[in-house]
PDB file of C-alpha atoms in Angstrom:
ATOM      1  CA  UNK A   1      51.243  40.228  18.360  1.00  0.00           C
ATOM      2  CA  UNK A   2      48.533  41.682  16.498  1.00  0.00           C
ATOM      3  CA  UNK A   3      49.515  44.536  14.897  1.00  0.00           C
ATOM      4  CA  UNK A   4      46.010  45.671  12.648  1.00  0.00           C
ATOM      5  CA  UNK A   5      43.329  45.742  14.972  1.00  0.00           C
ATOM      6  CA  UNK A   6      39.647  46.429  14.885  1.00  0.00           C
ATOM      7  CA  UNK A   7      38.208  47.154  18.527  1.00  0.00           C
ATOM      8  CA  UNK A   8      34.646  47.030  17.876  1.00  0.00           C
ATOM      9  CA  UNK A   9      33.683  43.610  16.586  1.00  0.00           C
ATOM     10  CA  UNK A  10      29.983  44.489  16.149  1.00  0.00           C
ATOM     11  CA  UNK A  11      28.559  47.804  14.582  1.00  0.00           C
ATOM     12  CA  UNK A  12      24.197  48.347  14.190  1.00  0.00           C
ATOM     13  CA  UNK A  13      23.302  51.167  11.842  1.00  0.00           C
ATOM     14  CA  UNK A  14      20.264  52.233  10.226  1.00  0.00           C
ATOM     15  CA  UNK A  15      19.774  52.446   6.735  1.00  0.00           C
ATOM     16  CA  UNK A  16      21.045  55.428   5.080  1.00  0.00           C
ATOM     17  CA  UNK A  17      22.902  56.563   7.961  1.00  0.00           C
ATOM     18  CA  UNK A  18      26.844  56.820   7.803  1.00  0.00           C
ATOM     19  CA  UNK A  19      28.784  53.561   8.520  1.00  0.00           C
ATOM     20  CA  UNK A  20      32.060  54.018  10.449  1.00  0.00           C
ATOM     21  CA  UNK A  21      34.341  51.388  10.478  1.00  0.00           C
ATOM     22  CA  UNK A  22      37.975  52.014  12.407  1.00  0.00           C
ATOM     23  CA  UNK A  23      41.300  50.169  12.640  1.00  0.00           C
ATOM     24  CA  UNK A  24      44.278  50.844  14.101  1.00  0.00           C
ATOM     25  CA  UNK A  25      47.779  49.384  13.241  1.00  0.00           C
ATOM     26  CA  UNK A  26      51.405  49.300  15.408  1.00  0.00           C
ATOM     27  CA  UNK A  27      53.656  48.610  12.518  1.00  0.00           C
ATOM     28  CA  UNK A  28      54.845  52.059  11.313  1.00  0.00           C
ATOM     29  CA  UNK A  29      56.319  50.457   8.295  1.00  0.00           C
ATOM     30  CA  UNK A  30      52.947  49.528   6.913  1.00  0.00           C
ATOM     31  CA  UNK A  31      52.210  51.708   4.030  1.00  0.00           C
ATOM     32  CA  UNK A  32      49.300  50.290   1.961  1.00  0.00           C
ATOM     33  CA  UNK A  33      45.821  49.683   3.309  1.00  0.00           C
ATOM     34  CA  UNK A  34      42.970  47.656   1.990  1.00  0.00           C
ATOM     35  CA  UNK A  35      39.486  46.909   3.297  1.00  0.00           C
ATOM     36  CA  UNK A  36      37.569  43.239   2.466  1.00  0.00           C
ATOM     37  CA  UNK A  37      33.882  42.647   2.930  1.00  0.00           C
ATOM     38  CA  UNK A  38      32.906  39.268   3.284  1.00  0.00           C
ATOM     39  CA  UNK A  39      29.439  37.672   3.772  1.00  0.00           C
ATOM     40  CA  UNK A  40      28.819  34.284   5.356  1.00  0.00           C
ATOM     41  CA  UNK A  41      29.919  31.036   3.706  1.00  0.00           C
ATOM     42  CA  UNK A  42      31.728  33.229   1.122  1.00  0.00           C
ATOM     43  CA  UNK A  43      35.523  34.535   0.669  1.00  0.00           C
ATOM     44  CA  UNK A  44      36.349  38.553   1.516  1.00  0.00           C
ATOM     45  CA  UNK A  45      35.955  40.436  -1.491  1.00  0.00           C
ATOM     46  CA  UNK A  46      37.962  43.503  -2.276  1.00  0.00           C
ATOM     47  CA  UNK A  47      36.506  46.708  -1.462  1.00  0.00           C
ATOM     48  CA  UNK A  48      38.723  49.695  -1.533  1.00  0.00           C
ATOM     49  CA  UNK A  49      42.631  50.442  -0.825  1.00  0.00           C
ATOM     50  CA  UNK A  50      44.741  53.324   0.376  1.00  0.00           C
ATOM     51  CA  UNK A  51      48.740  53.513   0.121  1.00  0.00           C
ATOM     52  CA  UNK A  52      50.548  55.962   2.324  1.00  0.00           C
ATOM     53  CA  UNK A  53      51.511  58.582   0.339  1.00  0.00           C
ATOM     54  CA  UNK A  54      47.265  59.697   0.714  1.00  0.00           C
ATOM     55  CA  UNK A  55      44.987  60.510   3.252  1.00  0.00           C
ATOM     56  CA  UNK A  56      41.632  59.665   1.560  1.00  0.00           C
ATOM     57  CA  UNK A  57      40.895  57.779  -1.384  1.00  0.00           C
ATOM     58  CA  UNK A  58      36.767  57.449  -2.403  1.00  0.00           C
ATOM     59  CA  UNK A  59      34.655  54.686  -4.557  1.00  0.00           C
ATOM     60  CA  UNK A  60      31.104  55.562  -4.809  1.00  0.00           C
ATOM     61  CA  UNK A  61      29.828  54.935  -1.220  1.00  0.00           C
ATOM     62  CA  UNK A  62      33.178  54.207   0.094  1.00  0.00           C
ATOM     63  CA  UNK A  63      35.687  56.473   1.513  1.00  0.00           C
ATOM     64  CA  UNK A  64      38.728  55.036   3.816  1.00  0.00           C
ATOM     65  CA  UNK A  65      40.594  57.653   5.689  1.00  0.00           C
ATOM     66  CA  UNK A  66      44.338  57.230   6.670  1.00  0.00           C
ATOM     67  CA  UNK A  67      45.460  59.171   9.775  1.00  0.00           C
ATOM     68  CA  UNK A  68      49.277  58.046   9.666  1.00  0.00           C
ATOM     69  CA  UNK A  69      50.354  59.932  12.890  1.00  0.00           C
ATOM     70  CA  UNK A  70      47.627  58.209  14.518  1.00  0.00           C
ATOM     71  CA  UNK A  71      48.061  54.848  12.880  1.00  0.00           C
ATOM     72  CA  UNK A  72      44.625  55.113  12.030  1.00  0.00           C
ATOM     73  CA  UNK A  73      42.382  54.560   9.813  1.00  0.00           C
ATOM     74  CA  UNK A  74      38.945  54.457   9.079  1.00  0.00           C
ATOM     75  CA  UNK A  75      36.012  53.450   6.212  1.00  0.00           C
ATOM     76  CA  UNK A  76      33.134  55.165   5.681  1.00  0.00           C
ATOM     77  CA  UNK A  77      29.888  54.088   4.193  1.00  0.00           C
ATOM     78  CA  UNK A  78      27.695  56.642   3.032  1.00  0.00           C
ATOM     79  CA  UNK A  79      24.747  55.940   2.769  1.00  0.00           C
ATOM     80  CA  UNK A  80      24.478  52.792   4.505  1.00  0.00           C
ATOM     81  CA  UNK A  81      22.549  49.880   2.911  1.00  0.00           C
ATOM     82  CA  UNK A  82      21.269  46.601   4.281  1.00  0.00           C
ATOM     83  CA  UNK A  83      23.028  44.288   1.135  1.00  0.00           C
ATOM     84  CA  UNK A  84      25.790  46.345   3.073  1.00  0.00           C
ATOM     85  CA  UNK A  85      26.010  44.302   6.422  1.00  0.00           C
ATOM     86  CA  UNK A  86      28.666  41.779   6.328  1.00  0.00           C
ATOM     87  CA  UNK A  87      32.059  41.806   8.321  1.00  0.00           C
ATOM     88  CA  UNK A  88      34.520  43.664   7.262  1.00  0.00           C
ATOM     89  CA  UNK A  89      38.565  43.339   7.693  1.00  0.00           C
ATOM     90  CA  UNK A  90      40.905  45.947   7.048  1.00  0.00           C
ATOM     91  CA  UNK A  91      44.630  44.411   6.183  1.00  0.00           C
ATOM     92  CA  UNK A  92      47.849  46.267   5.777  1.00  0.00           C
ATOM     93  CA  UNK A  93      51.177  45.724   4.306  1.00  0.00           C
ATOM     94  CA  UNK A  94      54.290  46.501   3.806  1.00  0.00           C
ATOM     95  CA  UNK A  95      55.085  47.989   0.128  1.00  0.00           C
ATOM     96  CA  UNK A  96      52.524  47.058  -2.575  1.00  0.00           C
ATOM     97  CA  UNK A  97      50.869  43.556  -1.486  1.00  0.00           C
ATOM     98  CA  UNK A  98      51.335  40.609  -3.239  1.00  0.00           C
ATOM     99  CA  UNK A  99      53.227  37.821  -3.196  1.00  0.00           C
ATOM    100  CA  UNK A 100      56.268  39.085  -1.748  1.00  0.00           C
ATOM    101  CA  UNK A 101      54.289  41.257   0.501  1.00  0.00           C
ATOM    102  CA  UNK A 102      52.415  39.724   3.274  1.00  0.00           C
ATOM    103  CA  UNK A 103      48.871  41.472   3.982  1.00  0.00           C
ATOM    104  CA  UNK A 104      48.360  41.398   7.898  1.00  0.00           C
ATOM    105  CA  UNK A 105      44.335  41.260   8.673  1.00  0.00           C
ATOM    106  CA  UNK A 106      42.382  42.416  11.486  1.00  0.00           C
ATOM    107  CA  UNK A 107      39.926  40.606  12.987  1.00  0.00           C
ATOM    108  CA  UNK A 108      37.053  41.823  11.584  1.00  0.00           C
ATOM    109  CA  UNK A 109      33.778  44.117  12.301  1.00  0.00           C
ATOM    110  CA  UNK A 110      30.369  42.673  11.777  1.00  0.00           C
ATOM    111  CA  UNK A 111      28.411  45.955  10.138  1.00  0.00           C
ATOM    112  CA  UNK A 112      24.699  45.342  10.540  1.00  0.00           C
ATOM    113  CA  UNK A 113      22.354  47.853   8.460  1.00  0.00           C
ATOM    114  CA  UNK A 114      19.095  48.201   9.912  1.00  0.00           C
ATOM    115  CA  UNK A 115      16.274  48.802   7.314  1.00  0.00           C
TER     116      UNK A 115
ATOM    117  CA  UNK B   1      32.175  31.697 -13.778  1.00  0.00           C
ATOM    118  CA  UNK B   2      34.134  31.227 -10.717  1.00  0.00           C
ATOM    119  CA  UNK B   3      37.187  33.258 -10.423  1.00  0.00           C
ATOM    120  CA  UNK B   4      38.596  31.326  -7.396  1.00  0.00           C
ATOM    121  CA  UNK B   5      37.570  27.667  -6.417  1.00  0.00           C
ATOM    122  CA  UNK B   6      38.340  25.568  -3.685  1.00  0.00           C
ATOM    123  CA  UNK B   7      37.497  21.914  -2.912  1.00  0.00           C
ATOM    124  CA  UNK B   8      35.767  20.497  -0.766  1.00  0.00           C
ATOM    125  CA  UNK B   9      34.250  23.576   0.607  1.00  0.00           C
ATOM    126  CA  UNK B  10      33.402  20.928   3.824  1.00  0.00           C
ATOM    127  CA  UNK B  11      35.546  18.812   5.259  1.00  0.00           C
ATOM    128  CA  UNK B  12      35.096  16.688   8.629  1.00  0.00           C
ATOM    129  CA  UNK B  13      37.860  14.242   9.358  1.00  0.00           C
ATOM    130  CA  UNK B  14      39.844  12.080  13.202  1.00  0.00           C
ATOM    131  CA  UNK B  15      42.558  13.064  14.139  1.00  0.00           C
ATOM    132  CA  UNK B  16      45.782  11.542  12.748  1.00  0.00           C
ATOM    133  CA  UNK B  17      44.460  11.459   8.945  1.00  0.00           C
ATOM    134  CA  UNK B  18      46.205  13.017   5.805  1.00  0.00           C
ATOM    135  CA  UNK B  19      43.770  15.435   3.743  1.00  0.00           C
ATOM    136  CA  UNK B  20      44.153  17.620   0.835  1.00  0.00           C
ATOM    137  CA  UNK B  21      42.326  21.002  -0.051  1.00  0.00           C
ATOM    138  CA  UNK B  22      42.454  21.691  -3.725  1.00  0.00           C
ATOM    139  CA  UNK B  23      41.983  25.168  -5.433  1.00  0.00           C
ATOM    140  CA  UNK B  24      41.951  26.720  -8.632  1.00  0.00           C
ATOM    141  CA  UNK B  25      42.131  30.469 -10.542  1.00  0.00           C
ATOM    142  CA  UNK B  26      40.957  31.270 -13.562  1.00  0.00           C
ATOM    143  CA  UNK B  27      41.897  34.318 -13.775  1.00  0.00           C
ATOM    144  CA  UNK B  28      45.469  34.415 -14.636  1.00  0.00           C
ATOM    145  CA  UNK B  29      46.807  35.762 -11.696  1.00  0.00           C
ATOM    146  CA  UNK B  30      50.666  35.121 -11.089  1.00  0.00           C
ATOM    147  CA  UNK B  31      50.494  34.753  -6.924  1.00  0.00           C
ATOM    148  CA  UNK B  32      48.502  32.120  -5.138  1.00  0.00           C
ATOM    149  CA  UNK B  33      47.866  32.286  -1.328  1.00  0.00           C
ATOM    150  CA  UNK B  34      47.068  29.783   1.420  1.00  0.00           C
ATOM    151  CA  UNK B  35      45.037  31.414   4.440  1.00  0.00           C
ATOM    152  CA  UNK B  36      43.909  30.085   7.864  1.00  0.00           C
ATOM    153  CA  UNK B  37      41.189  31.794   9.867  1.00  0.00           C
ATOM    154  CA  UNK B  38      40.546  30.679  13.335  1.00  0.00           C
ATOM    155  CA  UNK B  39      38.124  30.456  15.956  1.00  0.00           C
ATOM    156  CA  UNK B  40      38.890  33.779  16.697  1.00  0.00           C
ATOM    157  CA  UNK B  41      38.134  34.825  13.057  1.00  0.00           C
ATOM    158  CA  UNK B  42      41.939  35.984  13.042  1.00  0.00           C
ATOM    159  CA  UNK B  43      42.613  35.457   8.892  1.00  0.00           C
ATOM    160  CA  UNK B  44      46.082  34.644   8.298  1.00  0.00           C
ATOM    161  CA  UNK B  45      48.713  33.809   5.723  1.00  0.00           C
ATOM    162  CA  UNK B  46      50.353  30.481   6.173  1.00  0.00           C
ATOM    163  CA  UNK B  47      52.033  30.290   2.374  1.00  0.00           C
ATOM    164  CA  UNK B  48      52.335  32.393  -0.992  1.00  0.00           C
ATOM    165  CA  UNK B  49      53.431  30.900  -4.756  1.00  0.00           C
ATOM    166  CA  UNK B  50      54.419  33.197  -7.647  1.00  0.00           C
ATOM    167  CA  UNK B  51      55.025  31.377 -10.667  1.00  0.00           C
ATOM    168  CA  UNK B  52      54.598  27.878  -8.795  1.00  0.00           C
ATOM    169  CA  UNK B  53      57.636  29.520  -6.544  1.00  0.00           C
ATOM    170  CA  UNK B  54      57.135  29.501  -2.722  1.00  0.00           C
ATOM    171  CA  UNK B  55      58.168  33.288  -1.849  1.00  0.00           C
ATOM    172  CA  UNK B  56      56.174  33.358   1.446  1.00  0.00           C
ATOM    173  CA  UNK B  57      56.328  30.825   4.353  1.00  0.00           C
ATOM    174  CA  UNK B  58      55.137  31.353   7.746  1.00  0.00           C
ATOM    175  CA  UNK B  59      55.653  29.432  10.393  1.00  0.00           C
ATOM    176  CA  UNK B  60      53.056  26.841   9.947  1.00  0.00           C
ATOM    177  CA  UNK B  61      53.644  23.080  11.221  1.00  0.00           C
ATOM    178  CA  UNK B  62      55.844  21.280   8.088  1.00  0.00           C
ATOM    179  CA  UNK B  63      52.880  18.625   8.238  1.00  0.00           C
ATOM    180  CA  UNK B  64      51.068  21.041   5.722  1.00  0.00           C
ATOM    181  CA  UNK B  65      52.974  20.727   2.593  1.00  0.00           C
ATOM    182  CA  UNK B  66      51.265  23.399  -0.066  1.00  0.00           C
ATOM    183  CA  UNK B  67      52.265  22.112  -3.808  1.00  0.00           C
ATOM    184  CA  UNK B  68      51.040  24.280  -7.388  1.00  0.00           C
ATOM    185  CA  UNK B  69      51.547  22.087 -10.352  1.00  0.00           C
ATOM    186  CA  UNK B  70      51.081  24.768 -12.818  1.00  0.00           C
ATOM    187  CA  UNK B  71      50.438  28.777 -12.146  1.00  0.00           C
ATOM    188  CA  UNK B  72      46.348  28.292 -11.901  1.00  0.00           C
ATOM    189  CA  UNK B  73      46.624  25.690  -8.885  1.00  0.00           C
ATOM    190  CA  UNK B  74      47.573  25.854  -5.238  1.00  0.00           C
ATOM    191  CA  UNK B  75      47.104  22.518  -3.367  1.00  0.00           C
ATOM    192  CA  UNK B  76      47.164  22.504   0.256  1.00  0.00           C
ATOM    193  CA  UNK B  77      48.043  18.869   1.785  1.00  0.00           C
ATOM    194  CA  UNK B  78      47.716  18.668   5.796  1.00  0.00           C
ATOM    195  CA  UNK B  79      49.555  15.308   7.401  1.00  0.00           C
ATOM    196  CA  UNK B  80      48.634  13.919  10.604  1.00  0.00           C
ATOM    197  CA  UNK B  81      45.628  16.018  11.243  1.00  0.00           C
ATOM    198  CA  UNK B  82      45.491  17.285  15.066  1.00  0.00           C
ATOM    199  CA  UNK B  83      42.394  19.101  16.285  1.00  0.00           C
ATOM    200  CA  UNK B  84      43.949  22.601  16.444  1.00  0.00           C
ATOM    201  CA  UNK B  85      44.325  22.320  12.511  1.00  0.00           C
ATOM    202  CA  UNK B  86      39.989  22.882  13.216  1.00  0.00           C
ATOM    203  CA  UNK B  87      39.697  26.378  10.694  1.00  0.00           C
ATOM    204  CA  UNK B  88      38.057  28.150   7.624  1.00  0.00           C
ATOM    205  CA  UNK B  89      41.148  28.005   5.084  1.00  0.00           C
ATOM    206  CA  UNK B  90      41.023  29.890   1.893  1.00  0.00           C
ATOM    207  CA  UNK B  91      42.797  30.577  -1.011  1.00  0.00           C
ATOM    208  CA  UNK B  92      43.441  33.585  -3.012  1.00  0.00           C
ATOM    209  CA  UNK B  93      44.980  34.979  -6.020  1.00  0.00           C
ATOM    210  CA  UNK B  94      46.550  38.447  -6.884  1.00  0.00           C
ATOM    211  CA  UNK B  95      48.084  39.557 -10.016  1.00  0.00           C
ATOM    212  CA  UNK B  96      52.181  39.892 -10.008  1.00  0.00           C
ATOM    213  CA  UNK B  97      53.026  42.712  -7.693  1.00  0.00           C
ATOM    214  CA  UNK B  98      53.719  45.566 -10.319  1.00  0.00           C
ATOM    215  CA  UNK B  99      50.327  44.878 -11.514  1.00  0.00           C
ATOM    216  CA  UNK B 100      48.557  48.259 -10.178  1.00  0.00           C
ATOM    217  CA  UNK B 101      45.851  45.665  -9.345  1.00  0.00           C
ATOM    218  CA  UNK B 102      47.144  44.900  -5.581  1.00  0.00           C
ATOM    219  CA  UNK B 103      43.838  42.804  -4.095  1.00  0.00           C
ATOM    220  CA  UNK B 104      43.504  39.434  -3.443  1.00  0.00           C
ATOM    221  CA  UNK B 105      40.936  37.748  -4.819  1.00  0.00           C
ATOM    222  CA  UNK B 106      39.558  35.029  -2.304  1.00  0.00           C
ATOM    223  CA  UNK B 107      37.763  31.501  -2.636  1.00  0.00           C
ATOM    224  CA  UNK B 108      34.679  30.713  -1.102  1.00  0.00           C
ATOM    225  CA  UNK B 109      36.281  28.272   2.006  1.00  0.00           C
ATOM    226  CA  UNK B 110      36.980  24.868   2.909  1.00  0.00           C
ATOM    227  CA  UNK B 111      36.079  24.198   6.140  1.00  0.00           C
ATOM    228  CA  UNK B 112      37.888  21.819   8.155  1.00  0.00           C
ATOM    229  CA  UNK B 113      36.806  20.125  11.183  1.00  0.00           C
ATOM    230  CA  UNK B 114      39.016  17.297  13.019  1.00  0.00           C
ATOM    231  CA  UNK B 115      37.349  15.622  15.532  1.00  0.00           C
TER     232      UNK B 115
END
C-alpha cells in the first residue's frame, strides 16, 4: 500500500522555465511534508519541508504547496536550472519526523533541466 | 568532511553469506536510520535508533540484525543473504525530534548485490 505517490516518474524542462513536481498522499493523518533531491551514486539531500498547519512555505527557488483537501501537494522550481536535474522524493509523516516518526517516501521523479 | 558515511559503498556477495554494512555520523545527531530502496526505487525504512535505542522496527526478515555501539554508529548485519536482499541501503541521521531541525541527513549508499 503506497500511500505517497508520485505519478510522473520522468519530468523534461528547459532552463529557466518553472519545474512542477506533484505528489499525492492517502493517509489523512500525515501532517508534515518534506521533499529530497538526490543525484546518482549519492544519498537524498534535504530540500525543503511543509507541516500542516500551512499551505506554502518558500526557500529561494523552492516553493512546495500543500493542498490538504486534495491530499496534494506540489514543489515548484523557479527558475529551473540544469545542476537542478536529479530525482526527487517527496516523504510524509505523521507528527514531526524523526525517530519515533516514520517518513513514508514516494517513489521518486527524475527532473531533467534542459539547457 | 563527511557528515554521514557508510561502508562499503559496493558490495557483491552468493547467496547464503553473512555481511555487514557499517556507517557513521559526525554530526551529533541523536536518531540513526536504516533504509532499503529497491528495484523499484521504492526508499524505505527498515529500522530507527535514538540514543543506541531501537524505537522503529518494520517488518524486515530477523536475519538483518541492526546494532549502534555508541550514538555516532548504526551497523547493519544481514545473515543468510538471499537474492531479494539485492538493494541500495542507506543510512541517515536526524537530530532528536524536538530539534526544529526535522530532515534526515542521508549517506552516500552501499550497494548490495547477491548473486
Amino acid at each position: 500500500d503506497q500511500q505517497v505517490k508520485q505519478n510522473s516518474p520522468s519530468l523534461s524542462v528547459q532552463e529557466g522555465r518553472i519545474s512542477i513536481l506533484n505528489c499525492d498522499y492517502t493517509n489523512s493523518m500525515f501532517d508534515y511534508f518534506l521533499w529530497y533531491k538526490k543525484y546518482p551514486a549519492e544519498g537524498p539531500t534535504f530540500l525543503i519541508s511543509i507541516s500542516s498547519i500551512k499551505d506554502k512555505n518558500e526557500d529561494g527557488r523552492f516553493t512546495v504547496f500543500l493542498n490538504k483537501s486534495a491530499k496534494h501537494l506540489s514543489l515548484h522550481i523557479v527558475p529551473s536550472q540544469p545542476g537542478d536535474s536529479a530525482v526527487y522524493f517527496c516523504a510524509a509523516s505523521v507528527g514531526p519526523p524523526g525517530g519515533y516518526q516514520k517518513v513514508t517516501f514516494g517513489t521518486g521523479t527524475k527532473l531533467q533541466v534542459i539547457p | 568532511d563527511t557528515a554521514v558515511s557508510q561502508t562499503p559503498k559496493y558490495l557483491v556477495t552468493q547467496m547464503g553469506n553473512d555481511k555487514s554494512i557499517k556507517c557513521e555520523q559526525n554530526l551529533g545527531h541523536d536518531t540513526m536510520y536504516w533504509y532499503k530502496q529497491d528495484s523499484k526505487k521504492f526508499l524505505k525504512i527498515m529500522f530507527s535508533y535514538n540514543n543506541k535505542e531501537l524505537i522503529i522496527n518494520e517488518t524486515v526478515p530477523n536475519r538483518f540484525s541492526p546494532k549502534s555501539p555508541d550514538k555516532a554508529h548504526l551497523n547493519l548485519h544481514i545473515n543468510s543473504l538471499e537474492l531479494g536482499d539485492s538493494a541500495v541501503y542507506f543510512c541517515a541521521s536526524s537530530q532528536d525530534e524536538t530539534s526544529a531541525t526535522y530532515e534526515q541527513y542521508f549517506g552516500p549508499g552501499t550497494r548490495l548485490t547477491v548473486t
